[in-house]
Structures are given as structure tokens and as C-alpha cells.
Coordinates of C-alpha atoms in Angstrom, one line a residue:
Chain A
X812 CA 12.2 -65.8 87.2
X813 CA 14.5 -63.4 85.4
X814 CA 17.2 -61.2 87.1
X815 CA 15.9 -58.3 84.8
X816 CA 12.3 -58.3 86.0
X817 CA 13.3 -57.8 89.6
X818 CA 16.5 -55.4 89.1
X819 CA 14.6 -52.1 88.5
X820 CA 12.8 -52.4 91.9
X821 CA 16.2 -53.2 93.6
X822 CA 17.8 -50.0 91.9
X823 CA 14.9 -47.4 92.7
X824 CA 14.6 -48.9 96.0
X825 CA 18.3 -48.4 96.6
X826 CA 18.2 -45.0 94.7
X827 CA 15.3 -44.0 97.0
X828 CA 17.6 -44.5 100.3
X829 CA 20.5 -42.7 98.8
X830 CA 18.5 -39.6 97.4
X831 CA 15.3 -38.9 99.3
X832 CA 16.1 -40.4 102.6
X833 CA 19.6 -39.9 102.8
X834 CA 20.0 -43.4 104.6
X835 CA 22.5 -46.0 104.1
X836 CA 21.3 -49.3 102.9
X837 CA 23.3 -52.7 101.9
X838 CA 21.7 -55.6 100.2
X839 CA 21.9 -59.0 101.5
X840 CA 21.5 -62.4 100.1
X841 CA 18.4 -63.5 98.4
X842 CA 16.5 -66.7 99.3
X843 CA 13.3 -68.3 98.4
X844 CA 10.8 -67.0 100.6
X845 CA 8.4 -69.6 101.8
X846 CA 5.4 -67.8 103.2
X847 CA 2.8 -65.4 101.3
X848 CA 2.7 -63.3 104.5
X849 CA 5.0 -60.2 104.2
X850 CA 8.4 -59.6 106.0
X851 CA 7.8 -56.4 107.8
X852 CA 5.2 -54.6 109.2
X853 CA 4.4 -52.0 106.6
X854 CA 4.6 -53.2 102.9
X855 CA 3.7 -51.4 99.4
X856 CA 2.6 -53.8 97.0
X857 CA 3.0 -53.2 93.0
X858 CA 1.1 -55.6 90.7
X859 CA 2.7 -56.3 87.4
X860 CA 1.1 -57.2 83.7
X861 CA 2.1 -57.4 80.2
X862 CA 5.0 -60.0 79.0
X863 CA 5.1 -61.2 82.4
X864 CA 2.9 -60.7 85.6
X865 CA 3.1 -60.9 89.4
X866 CA 3.7 -59.1 92.5
X867 CA 6.6 -57.1 94.0
X868 CA 6.3 -56.0 97.6
X869 CA 8.5 -53.7 99.6
X870 CA 8.2 -54.4 103.0
X871 CA 9.4 -52.0 105.9
X872 CA 10.2 -52.6 109.1
X873 CA 8.3 -50.7 112.0
X874 CA 11.4 -48.6 112.9
X875 CA 12.4 -48.2 109.4
X876 CA 9.2 -46.6 108.5
X877 CA 8.8 -44.4 111.3
X878 CA 12.2 -42.9 111.3
X879 CA 12.0 -42.6 107.1
X880 CA 8.6 -40.4 107.9
X881 CA 10.8 -38.4 111.1
X882 CA 13.2 -37.5 108.2
X883 CA 10.8 -36.6 105.8
X884 CA 8.2 -34.8 107.9
X885 CA 10.4 -33.7 110.5
X886 CA 8.4 -35.5 112.9
X887 CA 6.7 -38.7 113.8
X888 CA 4.2 -40.0 116.5
X889 CA 6.1 -43.3 116.9
X890 CA 3.3 -45.5 115.7
X891 CA 1.9 -46.6 112.5
X892 CA -0.3 -43.8 111.7
X893 CA -1.8 -42.1 108.6
X894 CA 1.7 -39.8 108.2
X895 CA 3.5 -43.4 107.7
X896 CA 0.9 -44.9 105.8
X897 CA 1.5 -41.9 103.3
X898 CA 5.0 -41.9 103.1
X899 CA 5.2 -46.1 102.6
X900 CA 2.6 -45.0 99.7
X901 CA 4.8 -42.6 98.4
X902 CA 7.9 -44.6 98.4
X903 CA 6.0 -47.5 96.5
X904 CA 4.8 -44.8 94.1
X905 CA 8.1 -43.4 93.0
X906 CA 9.5 -46.9 93.3
X907 CA 6.8 -48.0 90.8
X908 CA 7.4 -45.1 88.6
X909 CA 10.9 -45.6 88.3
X910 CA 10.9 -49.4 87.8
X911 CA 8.1 -48.8 85.0
X912 CA 10.4 -46.8 83.0
X913 CA 12.9 -49.9 82.7
X914 CA 9.8 -52.3 82.6
X915 CA 8.5 -50.9 79.6
X916 CA 11.4 -52.1 77.5
X917 CA 10.5 -55.5 78.7
X918 CA 6.9 -54.9 78.0
X919 CA 5.6 -55.1 81.5
X920 CA 3.8 -52.3 83.5
X921 CA 2.8 -51.7 87.1
X922 CA -0.9 -51.0 88.1
X923 CA -1.7 -48.8 91.2
X924 CA 0.3 -49.9 94.1
X925 CA -1.3 -50.5 97.5
X926 CA -0.2 -50.9 100.9
X927 CA -0.9 -53.2 103.9
X928 CA 0.0 -52.6 107.7
X929 CA 0.5 -55.4 109.5
X930 CA 2.3 -59.0 109.1
X931 CA -0.6 -61.2 109.1
X932 CA -1.9 -60.5 105.6
X933 CA -1.8 -63.3 103.0
X934 CA -0.5 -61.6 99.3
X935 CA -2.0 -63.2 96.4
X936 CA 1.3 -64.2 94.6
X937 CA 0.8 -65.9 91.4
X938 CA 0.7 -69.8 91.7
X939 CA 3.4 -72.2 90.6
X940 CA 6.2 -69.8 90.6
X941 CA 8.9 -68.9 93.7
X942 CA 9.0 -65.7 95.7
X943 CA 12.6 -64.3 96.0
X944 CA 13.0 -62.1 99.0
X945 CA 16.1 -59.7 98.7
X946 CA 16.7 -58.3 102.2
X947 CA 18.2 -55.4 103.2
X948 CA 19.5 -53.8 106.3
X949 CA 19.4 -50.0 106.5
X950 CA 20.2 -47.8 108.7
X951 CA 17.1 -47.5 110.5
X952 CA 16.1 -50.9 110.3
X953 CA 15.5 -53.8 108.1
X954 CA 13.5 -54.2 104.9
X955 CA 13.0 -56.5 102.1
X956 CA 12.1 -56.5 98.3
X957 CA 10.2 -59.8 97.7
X958 CA 8.8 -60.5 94.0
X959 CA 7.2 -63.4 92.3
X960 CA 6.7 -62.6 88.6
X961 CA 5.5 -65.8 86.4
X962 CA 6.1 -65.6 82.7
X963 CA 3.2 -65.6 80.4
X964 CA 2.1 -67.2 77.0
X965 CA 0.7 -64.2 76.3
X966 CA 1.9 -61.2 74.0
X967 CA 2.1 -58.0 75.7
X968 CA -0.1 -55.6 73.6
X969 CA 2.1 -52.3 73.4
X970 CA 0.6 -49.6 71.7
Chain B
X1230 CA -17.6 -59.0 92.9
X1231 CA -19.2 -55.5 92.7
X1232 CA -21.1 -54.8 89.7
X1233 CA -19.4 -51.5 89.4
X1234 CA -16.1 -53.0 88.8
X1235 CA -17.2 -54.7 85.7
X1236 CA -19.4 -52.4 84.3
X1237 CA -16.7 -49.8 82.9
X1238 CA -15.4 -52.8 80.6
X1239 CA -19.0 -53.6 79.4
X1240 CA -19.7 -49.9 78.6
X1241 CA -16.5 -49.5 76.8
X1242 CA -17.2 -52.8 74.9
X1243 CA -20.4 -52.0 73.7
X1244 CA -18.9 -48.3 72.9
X1245 CA -16.4 -49.9 70.6
X1246 CA -18.7 -52.0 68.5
X1247 CA -21.2 -48.7 68.0
X1248 CA -18.6 -46.4 67.2
X1249 CA -15.3 -47.9 66.0
X1250 CA -16.8 -51.2 64.5
X1251 CA -20.2 -49.9 63.6
X1252 CA -21.5 -53.5 64.2
X1253 CA -24.5 -54.2 66.5
X1254 CA -24.0 -56.1 69.6
X1255 CA -26.4 -57.5 72.2
X1256 CA -25.7 -58.4 75.6
X1257 CA -26.7 -61.8 77.1
X1258 CA -27.6 -63.2 80.8
X1259 CA -24.1 -63.2 82.9
X1260 CA -23.2 -66.8 84.3
X1261 CA -20.7 -68.1 86.7
X1262 CA -18.0 -69.6 84.5
X1263 CA -16.3 -72.5 85.6
X1264 CA -13.1 -73.3 83.7
X1265 CA -10.1 -70.9 83.7
X1266 CA -9.7 -71.3 79.7
X1267 CA -10.8 -68.2 77.6
X1268 CA -14.5 -69.1 75.9
X1269 CA -13.4 -67.8 72.3
X1270 CA -10.4 -68.3 69.9
X1271 CA -8.5 -64.8 70.7
X1272 CA -8.6 -63.1 73.7
X1273 CA -7.6 -59.8 75.5
X1274 CA -6.3 -59.6 78.7
X1275 CA -6.4 -56.9 81.6
X1276 CA -4.6 -57.0 84.9
X1277 CA -6.4 -54.8 87.4
X1278 CA -4.7 -53.6 90.8
X1279 CA -5.5 -51.1 93.4
X1280 CA -8.1 -51.4 95.8
X1281 CA -9.4 -54.5 94.2
X1282 CA -7.4 -56.8 91.9
X1283 CA -7.8 -59.4 89.2
X1284 CA -7.9 -60.2 85.6
X1285 CA -10.9 -58.8 83.2
X1286 CA -10.8 -61.1 79.5
X1287 CA -12.3 -59.7 76.5
X1288 CA -12.9 -62.8 74.4
X1289 CA -13.5 -63.1 70.7
X1290 CA -14.9 -65.8 68.4
X1291 CA -12.6 -66.3 65.1
X1292 CA -15.3 -65.3 62.7
X1293 CA -16.0 -62.0 64.9
X1294 CA -12.3 -61.2 65.1
X1295 CA -11.6 -61.6 61.4
X1296 CA -14.6 -59.9 60.2
X1297 CA -13.4 -56.8 62.5
X1298 CA -10.0 -57.0 61.1
X1299 CA -11.4 -57.0 57.5
X1300 CA -13.8 -54.0 58.6
X1301 CA -10.8 -51.8 59.6
X1302 CA -8.3 -52.9 57.5
X1303 CA -10.1 -53.2 54.1
X1304 CA -9.1 -56.8 53.8
X1305 CA -8.4 -60.3 55.8
X1306 CA -6.6 -63.2 55.3
X1307 CA -9.3 -65.4 56.9
X1308 CA -7.1 -67.2 59.9
X1309 CA -5.9 -65.7 62.7
X1310 CA -2.9 -63.5 61.6
X1311 CA -0.7 -60.9 62.6
X1312 CA -3.5 -58.4 61.6
X1313 CA -6.4 -60.0 63.9
X1314 CA -3.7 -60.2 66.7
X1315 CA -3.0 -56.3 66.2
X1316 CA -6.5 -55.7 66.4
X1317 CA -7.2 -57.7 69.6
X1318 CA -4.7 -55.7 71.3
X1319 CA -5.9 -52.3 69.5
X1320 CA -9.3 -53.1 71.1
X1321 CA -8.2 -54.4 74.3
X1322 CA -6.0 -51.0 74.5
X1323 CA -9.0 -49.1 73.7
X1324 CA -11.1 -51.0 76.3
X1325 CA -8.4 -50.5 78.9
X1326 CA -8.1 -46.8 78.2
X1327 CA -11.7 -46.0 78.7
X1328 CA -12.4 -48.3 81.8
X1329 CA -9.2 -47.0 83.4
X1330 CA -10.8 -43.4 83.7
X1331 CA -14.0 -44.9 85.5
X1332 CA -11.9 -47.0 87.7
X1333 CA -9.6 -44.3 88.8
X1334 CA -12.4 -43.0 91.2
X1335 CA -12.6 -46.9 92.6
X1336 CA -8.9 -46.4 93.1
X1337 CA -7.8 -49.2 90.5
X1338 CA -5.9 -49.6 87.7
X1339 CA -5.3 -51.8 84.5
X1340 CA -1.5 -52.4 83.7
X1341 CA 0.0 -53.4 80.1
X1342 CA -3.0 -55.7 78.5
X1343 CA -1.9 -58.6 76.7
X1344 CA -3.6 -61.1 74.4
X1345 CA -3.7 -64.8 73.8
X1346 CA -4.6 -66.6 70.4
X1347 CA -6.4 -70.2 70.8
X1348 CA -8.8 -71.6 73.6
X1349 CA -6.1 -73.8 75.3
X1350 CA -4.5 -71.7 78.0
X1351 CA -5.2 -71.2 81.5
X1352 CA -6.0 -67.7 82.7
X1353 CA -4.4 -67.0 86.0
X1354 CA -7.5 -65.7 87.8
X1355 CA -7.0 -64.6 91.5
X1356 CA -8.0 -67.4 94.0
X1357 CA -11.0 -67.8 96.2
X1358 CA -13.1 -65.7 93.8
X1359 CA -16.0 -66.4 91.0
X1360 CA -15.4 -65.4 87.3
X1361 CA -18.5 -63.6 86.2
X1362 CA -18.8 -64.0 82.2
X1363 CA -21.0 -62.0 80.3
X1364 CA -21.7 -63.4 76.6
X1365 CA -22.3 -61.0 73.9
X1366 CA -24.0 -61.7 70.2
X1367 CA -22.5 -59.2 67.6
X1368 CA -23.1 -59.5 63.9
X1369 CA -20.1 -61.3 63.4
X1370 CA -20.2 -63.8 66.0
X1371 CA -20.1 -64.4 69.8
X1372 CA -17.9 -62.7 72.1
X1373 CA -17.7 -63.0 76.1
X1374 CA -16.3 -60.2 78.8
X1375 CA -15.2 -62.6 81.7
X1376 CA -14.1 -60.8 85.0
X1377 CA -12.5 -62.2 88.3
X1378 CA -12.2 -59.3 90.7
X1379 CA -11.1 -59.7 94.4
X1380 CA -11.3 -56.9 97.2
X1381 CA -8.3 -56.5 99.1
X1382 CA -7.6 -55.6 102.7
X1383 CA -4.7 -53.2 101.4
X1384 CA -5.2 -49.5 100.6
X1385 CA -5.0 -48.2 97.2
X1386 CA -2.0 -45.6 97.1
X1387 CA -3.2 -42.8 95.1
X1388 CA -0.9 -40.2 94.3

């Protein structure tokens, strides 16, 4: 998996913490993830297609998702409720939007993001390619960006 | 797999033959496709994500792709060349664009289409769900629309 496929997601994730959330964030050491389950309680999923295809998952710990909701809304119930889900969707849409502008020159594009709540889901990563997990520590709890992207023999149809 | 997930692709395919190509087209009986290889020589691939995800393939026979190129460009070399590839990409982009407006209300979206030339490719369809193939006869040769779309437990992040 090429670093320039994952970097747009890393850069836009860090940028959201710096600007929108004003929360400190530090990147850990990437590793090869062995399970198809999300690392944390709430996750935004982005499907990629074009010159390469795959899935990128932004997975947030419960405390991080709740504190981010409190920061943006002024209050939070303390559980994974509709406000938290909205926030994770909004974050994922922003990350996807920013990443899309970098991915365009690589002839790749993200479809409609989705989100899952809970850790016991199986994510359909593409077959025959590893999942790289980039862990992050933030002021509000851990998170990760997990990517599995496969090169295609197809030619992207740019217009 | 729900019929309303595939219908937008069927409708926009027929519409392209009626309007852009002015070539007669008739739909055959859908069946469950057993292989992951495309049915015909040139194929446009559309990756879907959102409330459901999967792949839809528009696969054109060699004669059809070449005659469609001749119709639109005024001439064709008679082989699968760059003009034919451009045409299949253009057709796939138009089908994806029209299908996207119907899919929006189903909370699904197509990413960047791609194309493959040749029949000996393996298409990465989602696991655990069948591939429905809808065959078509046209005035210029056979084609098919093949779809494998899987419902997700995730929630689509509409903005």
C-alpha cells in the first residue's frame, strides 16, 4: 500500500483536531492490523474507488467522541447518542472532503461515508491486502486511522 | 439484493442507447452470475458506498464497443484502442452520473468509475452476496450489467 494513498487521511485528521476541535493530537507508530473489527467504539468509514480501491476507517474511542461532541455542541449526554453519531459523520465527511482533493490527482475518489457504533462489526476490507493502522493519542482519548487500499489493474475513468 | 439498487443502472444504460447511441437495446432475463470475471471484452466498473456497498459492472462485447465508438467518432480502428477505452469510460461516467441522482435518495453514492479491457480479470465483488447479471442484446452486439451490492449495518453519513 502506497504512503501517498494514506497520507491525505492522516493530514486531514490532524488538521481537524488542530482547527475544528482545538485538541492536541500525536501520531503513534503504524502497524499491520490483524482483525477486521474497528479499534474503537465509533467509526467513520470511507470507501475508495478509481485507480485503487479500498476502505479507510477513522475509529474514535468513546471518551474522545463524547468530548469532541461536548466541545462542538456545548454539551453532551455522556453516552453514544444521536449527537455523537452526527459529530462522527460530520468529522468523516470533512476528512473525506479534504482527502478527496488530494486523491483527485491520484485518480481516486471517496464515495458516501458511513459510520458504525460499537466494536463488534466486521468491516469488509478488500481481500489480499494488509490493513495499516495508524494510532493517535489525543487530549480526549485514543483513536486510529486504518486503511486497506488495493491497487487495481483497471484504468480510472477521469472526466 | 434490492431491485431499486440495480434499477438506476438499468434505466440509465437503456437511456444511453436510446439517446446518445441511437441503437436498439433489449433486456434479457437476469441470472445469478457464478464467476468474478467480466462477461465481455471491455467493462466499466462502478464502486458504490453509503447505506449499501458493492460493485456494478457494465460489460460490453468487442463489436458493440467498436460500433459505438464508430457511431460517436465517425470512425473506429476495429480494435480495442484508446478511442474505445475513452468511449467506455465516457459511457460509464454518464451511467454513474445519472444513477447517482437516483441513488442519492437511497443514501448511496458511486465513487470514481474505472474500466478494464479483456475478460481475464477478477473483479473484487463484496463477499457473501450474489452477483446478479442482467444481459442485453443490442443492434451492435451483446452486453450486460452485473451488480453485487451488500446491505450495510452502518449508517450512511449524508450531509
